[in-house]
Amino acid sequence: MKQKINSRPQAGFTLVEMSIVLVIIGLILGAVSIGKDLQRDAEYNKIKQKFVDQWVQSYNTYYQRAGVVVGDSQSQPRFMVNGEDYAASAGDPTSGGNMTAVTPPNAICQGALGPKMDRANADADLHALFDRLGIRMPPGRAEGLEDRYLYLDTNGNPQELQVCFQWNAPGSREGAGNVMVITGLTPDLARVLDQTIDGKADAREGLFRQQGVANGVGGEAGIEWDGNNSQDEQANDNGDATNTADNQDEDQVITLVAIYKMNQ
């Protein structure tokens, strides 16, 4: 007896079905890409609210409790960060001295200066000053590392923010007065913070500026922050983001230094 052969042709995917599958794949890939951007935006907002804003609040709390800015003398205030260690012979703002050419006092950090900071030296007693007045610092990276914050750059590599405080003499390129210095900012993070703090990303105007960028002439248009996320970090980079080398996935993104002017 002959076996009956099924003469029905084998069914395959139609063009419509293949198109639907490709559309679904595209939607999934797009959702993954958007999800990464949303996650990064959420991390940047967290850095602004949980780290930068809280350090500004801690600084203002210090002023309210001590009556002077961080590291200044309560008996002979000079209205400058670390003013207690400032040499009066170099010029005293309370006596009308000319402060333009004065060498500023050391910055106040916890440990060494932040990477790429312009200041030559730092006094490593930031935590001790706040602890002395019982001021709670932001959680930061960990206990004892409240001045640091760890995050991932766009290549997925770790970057560390660090906070220091210092006084800039009149005529300083990025503005005079008491400032918070934030190191370890990738270019996109610096722009996001500037946008949220000043309303626009401008490297030389407003409260949030790039270190070393001169304020220029009043009334002129601002300038963009140096660097972008296609540039990699180099050990010999001086922070002006002139490095034009394209980064690889394994490279750290180039980092910048920001100056955040305090209101006291």
Coordinates of N, CA and C in Angstrom, one line a residue, residues 123-205:
D123 N 44.0 72.7 53.1 CA 44.0 72.2 54.5 C 43.0 71.1 54.7
A124 N 43.4 70.0 55.2 CA 42.6 68.8 55.2 C 41.7 68.7 56.5
D125 N 40.9 69.6 56.7 CA 40.1 69.6 57.9 C 38.6 69.9 57.7
L126 N 38.1 69.6 56.5 CA 36.7 69.9 56.1 C 35.8 69.3 57.1
H127 N 35.9 68.0 57.3 CA 35.0 67.2 58.2 C 35.1 67.7 59.6
A128 N 36.3 68.0 60.1 CA 36.5 68.4 61.4 C 35.8 69.7 61.7
L129 N 35.8 70.6 60.8 CA 35.1 71.9 60.9 C 33.6 71.8 61.1
F130 N 33.0 70.9 60.3 CA 31.6 70.7 60.3 C 31.2 69.9 61.6
D131 N 32.0 68.9 61.9 CA 31.7 68.1 63.1 C 31.8 68.9 64.4
R132 N 32.7 69.9 64.4 CA 32.9 70.7 65.6 C 31.6 71.5 65.9
L133 N 30.9 71.8 64.9 CA 29.6 72.6 65.1 C 28.4 71.6 65.1
G134 N 28.6 70.3 65.0 CA 27.5 69.4 65.0 C 26.6 69.5 63.8
I135 N 27.2 69.8 62.7 CA 26.5 70.0 61.4 C 26.5 68.6 60.6
R136 N 25.4 68.2 60.3 CA 25.3 66.9 59.6 C 25.6 67.1 58.1
M137 N 26.6 66.4 57.6 CA 27.0 66.5 56.2 C 26.2 65.5 55.3
P138 N 26.1 65.8 54.0 CA 25.5 64.8 53.1 C 26.1 63.4 53.3
P139 N 25.3 62.4 53.0 CA 25.8 61.0 53.1 C 27.1 60.8 52.2
G140 N 27.1 61.4 51.0 CA 28.2 61.3 50.2 C 28.5 59.8 49.8
R141 N 29.8 59.5 49.7 CA 30.1 58.1 49.2 C 30.0 57.1 50.3
A142 N 30.4 57.5 51.5 CA 30.4 56.6 52.7 C 30.8 57.4 53.9
E143 N 30.7 56.8 55.1 CA 31.1 57.4 56.3 C 32.6 57.8 56.3
G144 N 32.8 59.1 56.5 CA 34.2 59.6 56.4 C 34.5 60.0 55.0
L145 N 33.7 59.8 54.0 CA 33.9 60.2 52.7 C 32.6 61.0 52.2
E146 N 32.1 61.8 53.1 CA 30.9 62.6 52.8 C 31.2 63.7 51.7
D147 N 32.4 64.0 51.5 CA 32.8 65.0 50.5 C 32.9 64.4 49.1
R148 N 32.7 63.1 49.0 CA 32.8 62.4 47.7 C 31.5 61.8 47.3
Y149 N 31.4 61.6 46.0 CA 30.2 60.9 45.4 C 30.6 60.1 44.2
L150 N 30.2 58.8 44.2 CA 30.6 57.9 43.1 C 29.5 57.7 42.1
Y151 N 29.7 57.9 40.8 CA 28.7 57.6 39.8 C 29.4 57.0 38.6
L152 N 28.5 56.6 37.6 CA 29.0 56.0 36.4 C 28.9 57.0 35.2
D153 N 30.0 57.1 34.4 CA 29.9 58.0 33.2 C 29.1 57.3 32.1
T154 N 29.1 57.9 31.0 CA 28.3 57.3 29.9 C 28.9 56.1 29.3
N155 N 30.2 55.8 29.6 CA 30.8 54.5 29.2 C 30.6 53.5 30.2
G156 N 30.0 53.8 31.3 CA 29.8 52.8 32.4 C 31.0 52.7 33.3
N157 N 31.9 53.6 33.3 CA 33.1 53.6 34.1 C 32.9 54.5 35.3
P158 N 33.5 54.2 36.5 CA 33.3 55.0 37.7 C 34.0 56.3 37.6
Q159 N 33.3 57.3 38.1 CA 33.8 58.7 38.3 C 33.5 59.1 39.7
E160 N 34.4 59.9 40.3 CA 34.2 60.4 41.7 C 34.2 61.9 41.7
L161 N 33.1 62.4 42.3 CA 33.0 63.9 42.6 C 33.7 64.1 43.9
Q162 N 34.2 65.3 44.0 CA 34.8 65.8 45.3 C 34.5 67.2 45.5
V163 N 34.1 67.6 46.7 CA 33.8 68.9 47.1 C 34.9 69.6 48.0
C164 N 35.3 70.8 47.6 CA 36.2 71.6 48.5 C 35.6 73.0 48.5
F165 N 36.1 73.8 49.5 CA 35.6 75.2 49.6 C 36.9 76.1 49.5
Q166 N 36.7 77.3 49.0 CA 37.9 78.2 48.9 C 37.4 79.6 48.7
W167 N 38.3 80.6 48.9 CA 38.0 82.0 48.7 C 38.8 82.4 47.4
N168 N 38.1 83.0 46.5 CA 38.7 83.6 45.3 C 38.9 85.1 45.4
A169 N 40.1 85.6 45.2 CA 40.4 87.0 45.2 C 39.7 87.8 44.2
P170 N 39.4 89.1 44.4 CA 38.8 89.9 43.3 C 39.6 89.8 42.0
G171 N 39.0 89.7 40.9 CA 39.7 89.6 39.6 C 39.9 88.1 39.2
S172 N 39.5 87.2 40.0 CA 39.6 85.8 39.6 C 38.8 85.5 38.4
R173 N 39.3 84.6 37.5 CA 38.7 84.4 36.2 C 37.3 83.9 36.3
E174 N 37.1 83.0 37.3 CA 35.7 82.4 37.4 C 34.9 83.1 38.4
G175 N 35.3 84.3 38.9 CA 34.5 85.0 39.8 C 35.1 85.1 41.2
A176 N 34.9 86.1 41.9 CA 35.5 86.3 43.3 C 34.5 85.9 44.3
G177 N 35.1 85.8 45.6 CA 34.3 85.4 46.7 C 34.4 84.0 47.1
N178 N 33.6 83.6 48.1 CA 33.6 82.2 48.6 C 32.8 81.3 47.7
V179 N 33.5 80.2 47.3 CA 32.9 79.2 46.3 C 33.1 77.8 46.8
M180 N 32.3 76.9 46.2 CA 32.4 75.5 46.4 C 33.0 75.0 45.1
V181 N 34.1 74.2 45.2 CA 34.7 73.7 44.0 C 34.3 72.2 43.9
I182 N 33.8 71.8 42.7 CA 33.3 70.4 42.5 C 34.2 69.9 41.4
T183 N 34.9 68.8 41.7 CA 35.8 68.2 40.7 C 35.2 66.8 40.3
G184 N 35.6 66.3 39.1 CA 35.2 65.0 38.7 C 33.9 65.0 37.9
L185 N 33.5 66.2 37.3 CA 32.3 66.3 36.5 C 32.5 65.9 35.1
T186 N 31.8 65.0 34.5 CA 31.8 64.8 33.1 C 31.1 66.0 32.4
P187 N 31.4 66.2 31.1 CA 30.9 67.4 30.5 C 29.3 67.4 30.5
D188 N 28.7 66.3 30.3 CA 27.2 66.3 30.3 C 26.7 66.5 31.7
L189 N 27.3 66.0 32.7 CA 26.9 66.3 34.1 C 27.0 67.8 34.4
A190 N 28.2 68.4 34.0 CA 28.4 69.8 34.3 C 27.3 70.6 33.6
R191 N 26.9 70.3 32.4 CA 25.9 71.1 31.7 C 24.6 70.9 32.4
V192 N 24.2 69.7 32.8 CA 22.9 69.5 33.4 C 22.9 70.3 34.7
L193 N 23.9 70.2 35.6 CA 23.9 71.0 36.8 C 23.8 72.5 36.5
D194 N 24.5 73.0 35.6 CA 24.5 74.4 35.2 C 23.1 74.8 34.8
Q195 N 22.5 73.9 34.0 CA 21.1 74.2 33.5 C 20.1 74.3 34.6
T196 N 20.2 73.4 35.6 CA 19.3 73.4 36.7 C 19.5 74.5 37.7
I197 N 20.8 74.9 37.9 CA 21.2 75.9 38.8 C 20.9 77.3 38.3
D198 N 21.4 77.6 37.1 CA 21.4 78.9 36.5 C 20.3 79.1 35.4
G199 N 19.7 78.0 35.0 CA 18.6 78.1 34.0 C 19.2 78.0 32.6
K200 N 20.5 78.0 32.4 CA 21.1 77.7 31.1 C 22.5 77.2 31.3
A201 N 23.0 76.5 30.4 CA 24.4 75.9 30.5 C 25.4 77.0 29.9
D202 N 26.0 77.7 30.7 CA 26.9 78.8 30.3 C 28.1 78.7 31.2
A203 N 29.3 78.5 30.6 CA 30.5 78.2 31.4 C 31.1 79.4 32.1
R204 N 30.7 80.6 31.8 CA 31.3 81.8 32.4 C 30.3 82.8 33.0
E205 N 29.0 82.4 33.1 CA 28.0 83.3 33.7 C 27.3 82.6 34.8

